[in-house]
Short mmCIF file of N, CA and C in Angstrom, two decimals:
data_model
loop_
_atom_site.label_atom_id
_atom_site.label_comp_id
_atom_site.label_asym_id
_atom_site.label_seq_id
_atom_site.Cartn_x
_atom_site.Cartn_y
_atom_site.Cartn_z
N MET A 3 44.74 -153.02 6.20
CA MET A 3 43.34 -152.70 6.37
C MET A 3 43.23 -151.21 6.70
N ASP A 4 42.15 -150.64 6.31
CA ASP A 4 41.90 -149.22 6.53
C ASP A 4 41.82 -148.90 8.02
N ALA A 5 42.47 -147.81 8.43
CA ALA A 5 42.51 -147.43 9.85
C ALA A 5 41.12 -147.12 10.39
N GLN A 6 40.26 -146.60 9.54
CA GLN A 6 38.90 -146.28 9.99
C GLN A 6 38.13 -147.56 10.33
N LYS A 7 38.29 -148.61 9.56
CA LYS A 7 37.64 -149.89 9.85
C LYS A 7 38.18 -150.48 11.15
N VAL A 8 39.47 -150.36 11.33
CA VAL A 8 40.10 -150.89 12.54
C VAL A 8 39.56 -150.17 13.77
N ASP A 9 39.48 -148.85 13.69
CA ASP A 9 38.94 -148.08 14.82
C ASP A 9 37.49 -148.44 15.09
N MET A 10 36.71 -148.64 14.03
CA MET A 10 35.31 -149.03 14.20
C MET A 10 35.22 -150.41 14.88
N PHE A 11 36.09 -151.33 14.48
CA PHE A 11 36.11 -152.65 15.11
C PHE A 11 36.43 -152.54 16.59
N LEU A 12 37.43 -151.73 16.92
CA LEU A 12 37.83 -151.59 18.32
C LEU A 12 36.76 -150.90 19.15
N MET A 13 36.04 -149.95 18.56
CA MET A 13 34.97 -149.28 19.30
C MET A 13 33.82 -150.23 19.59
N THR A 14 33.48 -151.08 18.64
CA THR A 14 32.34 -151.97 18.83
C THR A 14 32.69 -153.23 19.61
N ASN A 15 33.93 -153.67 19.54
CA ASN A 15 34.31 -154.93 20.17
C ASN A 15 35.34 -154.78 21.29
N GLY A 16 35.66 -153.58 21.67
CA GLY A 16 36.69 -153.35 22.67
C GLY A 16 36.38 -153.96 24.02
N LYS A 17 35.10 -154.05 24.36
CA LYS A 17 34.72 -154.57 25.68
C LYS A 17 34.96 -156.09 25.80
N PHE A 18 35.20 -156.74 24.69
CA PHE A 18 35.41 -158.19 24.70
C PHE A 18 36.87 -158.57 24.98
N PHE A 19 37.75 -157.56 25.10
CA PHE A 19 39.17 -157.82 25.27
C PHE A 19 39.71 -157.01 26.43
N GLU A 20 40.87 -157.45 26.95
CA GLU A 20 41.55 -156.69 27.99
C GLU A 20 42.07 -155.39 27.37
N SER A 21 42.11 -154.34 28.15
CA SER A 21 42.52 -153.03 27.62
C SER A 21 43.97 -153.04 27.14
N HIS A 22 44.83 -153.83 27.79
CA HIS A 22 46.22 -153.87 27.35
C HIS A 22 46.41 -154.62 26.03
N GLN A 23 45.39 -155.35 25.58
CA GLN A 23 45.47 -156.10 24.33
C GLN A 23 45.03 -155.26 23.12
N LEU A 24 44.40 -154.13 23.36
CA LEU A 24 43.83 -153.36 22.25
C LEU A 24 44.89 -152.81 21.30
N GLY A 25 46.04 -152.42 21.82
CA GLY A 25 47.12 -151.94 20.96
C GLY A 25 47.63 -153.03 20.03
N TYR A 26 47.80 -154.22 20.58
CA TYR A 26 48.24 -155.36 19.77
C TYR A 26 47.20 -155.69 18.69
N ILE A 27 45.93 -155.68 19.09
CA ILE A 27 44.86 -155.99 18.12
C ILE A 27 44.86 -154.96 16.99
N ARG A 28 45.03 -153.70 17.35
CA ARG A 28 45.05 -152.64 16.34
C ARG A 28 46.20 -152.86 15.34
N GLU A 29 47.38 -153.16 15.86
CA GLU A 29 48.53 -153.38 14.97
C GLU A 29 48.29 -154.57 14.05
N GLU A 30 47.75 -155.65 14.59
CA GLU A 30 47.52 -156.85 13.78
C GLU A 30 46.43 -156.60 12.73
N LEU A 31 45.40 -155.85 13.11
CA LEU A 31 44.34 -155.56 12.14
C LEU A 31 44.85 -154.68 11.01
N LEU A 32 45.72 -153.73 11.33
CA LEU A 32 46.27 -152.85 10.28
C LEU A 32 47.14 -153.62 9.30
N LYS A 33 47.72 -154.73 9.73
CA LYS A 33 48.55 -155.55 8.84
C LYS A 33 47.72 -156.34 7.83
N LEU A 34 46.45 -156.61 8.18
CA LEU A 34 45.60 -157.43 7.30
C LEU A 34 45.16 -156.63 6.08
N ASP A 35 44.90 -157.34 5.00
CA ASP A 35 44.35 -156.65 3.83
C ASP A 35 42.82 -156.62 3.92
N ASP A 36 42.22 -155.83 3.05
CA ASP A 36 40.78 -155.61 3.13
C ASP A 36 39.96 -156.87 2.87
N SER A 37 40.54 -157.85 2.19
CA SER A 37 39.78 -159.08 1.93
C SER A 37 39.52 -159.87 3.22
N GLN A 38 40.30 -159.62 4.27
CA GLN A 38 40.12 -160.32 5.55
C GLN A 38 39.04 -159.66 6.42
N TRP A 39 38.56 -158.48 6.01
CA TRP A 39 37.61 -157.73 6.82
C TRP A 39 36.33 -158.52 7.08
N SER A 40 35.83 -159.21 6.07
CA SER A 40 34.58 -159.97 6.25
C SER A 40 34.77 -161.10 7.26
N ILE A 41 35.94 -161.70 7.29
CA ILE A 41 36.20 -162.76 8.27
C ILE A 41 36.22 -162.19 9.68
N ILE A 42 36.86 -161.04 9.83
CA ILE A 42 36.92 -160.40 11.14
C ILE A 42 35.52 -159.98 11.59
N GLN A 43 34.73 -159.47 10.66
CA GLN A 43 33.38 -158.99 10.99
C GLN A 43 32.45 -160.11 11.44
N THR A 44 32.66 -161.32 10.94
CA THR A 44 31.75 -162.42 11.26
C THR A 44 32.09 -163.12 12.57
N GLN A 45 33.20 -162.75 13.19
CA GLN A 45 33.57 -163.38 14.46
C GLN A 45 32.61 -162.96 15.56
N GLN A 46 32.18 -163.92 16.35
CA GLN A 46 31.29 -163.64 17.47
C GLN A 46 32.07 -163.90 18.75
N PHE A 47 32.14 -162.88 19.57
CA PHE A 47 32.88 -162.98 20.82
C PHE A 47 31.92 -163.11 21.99
N LYS A 48 32.39 -163.76 23.04
CA LYS A 48 31.59 -163.94 24.26
C LYS A 48 31.65 -162.67 25.09
N ASP A 49 30.51 -162.30 25.65
CA ASP A 49 30.43 -161.10 26.47
C ASP A 49 30.85 -161.41 27.91
N PRO A 50 31.88 -160.73 28.42
CA PRO A 50 32.32 -161.00 29.80
C PRO A 50 31.24 -160.71 30.84
N THR A 51 30.40 -159.73 30.60
CA THR A 51 29.34 -159.40 31.55
C THR A 51 28.32 -160.53 31.63
N THR A 52 27.99 -161.11 30.49
CA THR A 52 27.06 -162.24 30.47
C THR A 52 27.63 -163.42 31.24
N SER A 53 28.92 -163.66 31.08
CA SER A 53 29.57 -164.76 31.81
C SER A 53 29.49 -164.52 33.31
N LEU A 54 29.71 -163.28 33.74
CA LEU A 54 29.63 -162.96 35.16
C LEU A 54 28.21 -163.15 35.69
N ILE A 55 27.23 -162.70 34.94
CA ILE A 55 25.83 -162.84 35.37
C ILE A 55 25.47 -164.31 35.51
N ILE A 56 25.86 -165.12 34.53
CA ILE A 56 25.58 -166.55 34.60
C ILE A 56 26.27 -167.18 35.80
N SER A 57 27.49 -166.74 36.07
CA SER A 57 28.23 -167.27 37.22
C SER A 57 27.56 -166.88 38.53
N LEU A 58 27.06 -165.66 38.61
CA LEU A 58 26.43 -165.18 39.84
C LEU A 58 25.04 -165.77 40.07
N VAL A 59 24.30 -165.98 39.00
CA VAL A 59 22.91 -166.43 39.11
C VAL A 59 22.82 -167.89 39.55
N GLY A 60 23.84 -168.65 39.34
CA GLY A 60 23.77 -170.04 39.77
C GLY A 60 24.45 -170.99 38.83
N GLY A 61 24.80 -170.51 37.66
CA GLY A 61 25.48 -171.37 36.71
C GLY A 61 26.93 -171.63 37.07
N GLY A 62 27.44 -170.87 38.03
CA GLY A 62 28.84 -171.03 38.42
C GLY A 62 29.09 -172.33 39.15
N SER A 63 28.16 -172.74 39.99
CA SER A 63 28.37 -173.97 40.76
C SER A 63 28.23 -175.21 39.89
N LEU A 64 27.56 -175.08 38.75
CA LEU A 64 27.41 -176.22 37.84
C LEU A 64 28.41 -176.16 36.68
N GLY A 65 29.21 -175.14 36.63
CA GLY A 65 30.21 -175.01 35.58
C GLY A 65 29.67 -174.46 34.28
N ILE A 66 28.44 -173.97 34.29
CA ILE A 66 27.84 -173.48 33.05
C ILE A 66 28.63 -172.29 32.51
N ASP A 67 29.12 -171.43 33.42
CA ASP A 67 29.89 -170.28 32.98
C ASP A 67 31.13 -170.71 32.21
N ARG A 68 31.77 -171.78 32.64
CA ARG A 68 32.98 -172.27 31.95
C ARG A 68 32.63 -172.95 30.63
N PHE A 69 31.50 -173.66 30.61
CA PHE A 69 31.07 -174.29 29.35
C PHE A 69 30.79 -173.23 28.30
N ILE A 70 30.18 -172.12 28.71
CA ILE A 70 29.79 -171.08 27.76
C ILE A 70 31.02 -170.45 27.10
N ILE A 71 32.08 -170.26 27.84
CA ILE A 71 33.26 -169.63 27.23
C ILE A 71 34.14 -170.64 26.49
N GLY A 72 33.74 -171.92 26.51
CA GLY A 72 34.47 -172.93 25.76
C GLY A 72 35.53 -173.64 26.58
N ASP A 73 35.51 -173.46 27.89
CA ASP A 73 36.47 -174.10 28.77
C ASP A 73 35.84 -175.38 29.33
N THR A 74 35.74 -176.39 28.47
CA THR A 74 34.98 -177.59 28.79
C THR A 74 35.58 -178.38 29.95
N GLY A 75 36.89 -178.50 30.00
CA GLY A 75 37.53 -179.27 31.07
C GLY A 75 37.24 -178.69 32.44
N MET A 76 37.37 -177.38 32.56
CA MET A 76 37.08 -176.75 33.84
C MET A 76 35.59 -176.80 34.16
N GLY A 77 34.76 -176.76 33.12
CA GLY A 77 33.32 -176.88 33.33
C GLY A 77 32.95 -178.23 33.89
N ILE A 78 33.55 -179.28 33.35
CA ILE A 78 33.28 -180.62 33.86
C ILE A 78 33.78 -180.75 35.30
N GLY A 79 34.96 -180.19 35.55
CA GLY A 79 35.50 -180.22 36.91
C GLY A 79 34.59 -179.52 37.91
N LYS A 80 34.06 -178.37 37.53
CA LYS A 80 33.14 -177.66 38.42
C LYS A 80 31.83 -178.41 38.58
N LEU A 81 31.36 -179.02 37.51
CA LEU A 81 30.11 -179.76 37.56
C LEU A 81 30.23 -180.96 38.50
N LEU A 82 31.31 -181.71 38.37
CA LEU A 82 31.47 -182.92 39.18
C LEU A 82 31.73 -182.62 40.66
N THR A 83 32.33 -181.46 40.94
CA THR A 83 32.64 -181.12 42.34
C THR A 83 31.69 -180.08 42.92
N CYS A 84 30.60 -179.81 42.18
CA CYS A 84 29.63 -178.77 42.60
C CYS A 84 30.35 -177.44 42.85
N GLY A 85 31.13 -177.07 41.85
CA GLY A 85 31.85 -175.80 41.94
C GLY A 85 32.99 -175.85 42.94
N GLY A 86 33.66 -176.98 43.00
CA GLY A 86 34.76 -177.12 43.96
C GLY A 86 34.25 -176.91 45.38
N PHE A 87 33.08 -177.50 45.66
CA PHE A 87 32.41 -177.38 46.97
C PHE A 87 32.19 -175.91 47.34
N GLY A 88 31.96 -175.11 46.32
CA GLY A 88 31.63 -173.70 46.52
C GLY A 88 32.81 -172.76 46.46
N VAL A 89 33.99 -173.27 46.74
CA VAL A 89 35.18 -172.41 46.76
C VAL A 89 35.53 -171.94 45.35
N TRP A 90 35.54 -172.87 44.42
CA TRP A 90 35.88 -172.56 43.03
C TRP A 90 34.86 -171.58 42.44
N THR A 91 33.61 -171.75 42.83
CA THR A 91 32.55 -170.86 42.35
C THR A 91 32.82 -169.43 42.81
N ILE A 92 33.17 -169.26 44.06
CA ILE A 92 33.43 -167.91 44.59
C ILE A 92 34.66 -167.30 43.91
N ILE A 93 35.69 -168.11 43.71
CA ILE A 93 36.90 -167.59 43.03
C ILE A 93 36.57 -167.19 41.61
N ASP A 94 35.71 -167.97 40.94
CA ASP A 94 35.35 -167.66 39.56
C ASP A 94 34.52 -166.39 39.44
N PHE A 95 33.85 -165.96 40.52
CA PHE A 95 33.15 -164.68 40.46
C PHE A 95 34.12 -163.56 40.08
N PHE A 96 35.36 -163.69 40.52
CA PHE A 96 36.35 -162.66 40.26
C PHE A 96 37.16 -162.92 38.99
N LEU A 97 37.22 -164.17 38.54
CA LEU A 97 38.08 -164.53 37.41
C LEU A 97 37.36 -164.71 36.09
N ILE A 98 36.05 -164.90 36.11
CA ILE A 98 35.36 -165.32 34.89
C ILE A 98 35.39 -164.26 33.80
N MET A 99 35.33 -162.98 34.17
CA MET A 99 35.36 -161.94 33.13
C MET A 99 36.72 -161.92 32.42
N GLY A 100 37.79 -162.04 33.18
CA GLY A 100 39.12 -162.08 32.57
C GLY A 100 39.32 -163.33 31.73
N ALA A 101 38.78 -164.46 32.21
CA ALA A 101 38.89 -165.71 31.45
C ALA A 101 38.13 -165.60 30.13
N THR A 102 36.98 -164.94 30.16
CA THR A 102 36.21 -164.76 28.93
C THR A 102 36.97 -163.89 27.94
N ARG A 103 37.58 -162.82 28.42
CA ARG A 103 38.35 -161.95 27.53
C ARG A 103 39.57 -162.69 26.96
N GLU A 104 40.19 -163.54 27.75
CA GLU A 104 41.33 -164.32 27.24
C GLU A 104 40.89 -165.30 26.16
N LYS A 105 39.74 -165.93 26.35
CA LYS A 105 39.22 -166.84 25.32
C LYS A 105 38.90 -166.08 24.03
N ASN A 106 38.36 -164.86 24.18
CA ASN A 106 38.09 -164.04 23.00
C ASN A 106 39.39 -163.70 22.27
N MET A 107 40.43 -163.40 23.03
CA MET A 107 41.72 -163.07 22.42
C MET A 107 42.31 -164.28 21.71
N GLU A 108 42.18 -165.46 22.31
CA GLU A 108 42.66 -166.67 21.66
C GLU A 108 41.95 -166.88 20.32
N LYS A 109 40.66 -166.62 20.30
CA LYS A 109 39.87 -166.78 19.08
C LYS A 109 40.33 -165.79 18.01
N LEU A 110 40.58 -164.55 18.41
CA LEU A 110 41.03 -163.55 17.45
C LEU A 110 42.44 -163.85 16.95
N GLN A 111 43.30 -164.33 17.83
CA GLN A 111 44.66 -164.69 17.41
C GLN A 111 44.63 -165.85 16.42
N GLN A 112 43.68 -166.75 16.57
CA GLN A 112 43.54 -167.84 15.60
C GLN A 112 43.16 -167.29 14.23
N VAL A 113 42.31 -166.26 14.21
CA VAL A 113 41.96 -165.63 12.94
C VAL A 113 43.18 -164.95 12.34
N PHE A 114 43.96 -164.25 13.17
CA PHE A 114 45.19 -163.61 12.67
C PHE A 114 46.15 -164.65 12.10
N PHE A 115 46.29 -165.78 12.80
CA PHE A 115 47.19 -166.84 12.35
C PHE A 115 46.72 -167.42 11.02
N ASN A 116 45.43 -167.68 10.90
CA ASN A 116 44.89 -168.24 9.66
C ASN A 116 45.00 -167.24 8.51
N ALA A 117 44.87 -165.96 8.82
CA ALA A 117 44.96 -164.94 7.77
C ALA A 117 46.38 -164.79 7.25
N SER A 118 47.36 -165.06 8.11
CA SER A 118 48.74 -164.88 7.67
C SER A 118 49.25 -166.06 6.86
N TYR A 119 48.55 -167.21 6.92
CA TYR A 119 48.97 -168.38 6.15
C TYR A 119 47.95 -168.82 5.15
#
């Protein structure tokens, strides 16, 4: 894939991933051919800031923040325990942004895997 497209992708979507993952993403994108560009462009990633806001506003105690990022099991666990009686909710205030970025990376790695086969 063209280096200019890769840089444009990283500039527009860099906030959805951990900073240490950007080098790996760049290398993997450069390996792809141009026909995969439309698939990469159509991917929608979850915004870590939105997840944090939802967690802080009150969705954290009901597990809504976990449901939004696709972590259904943990969402159900938080819902049934009212956010782990508040403890899990407070811990998630600090972890939800990283968890969102990890889910985004898993989604992108799935695209890389599908593109290679």
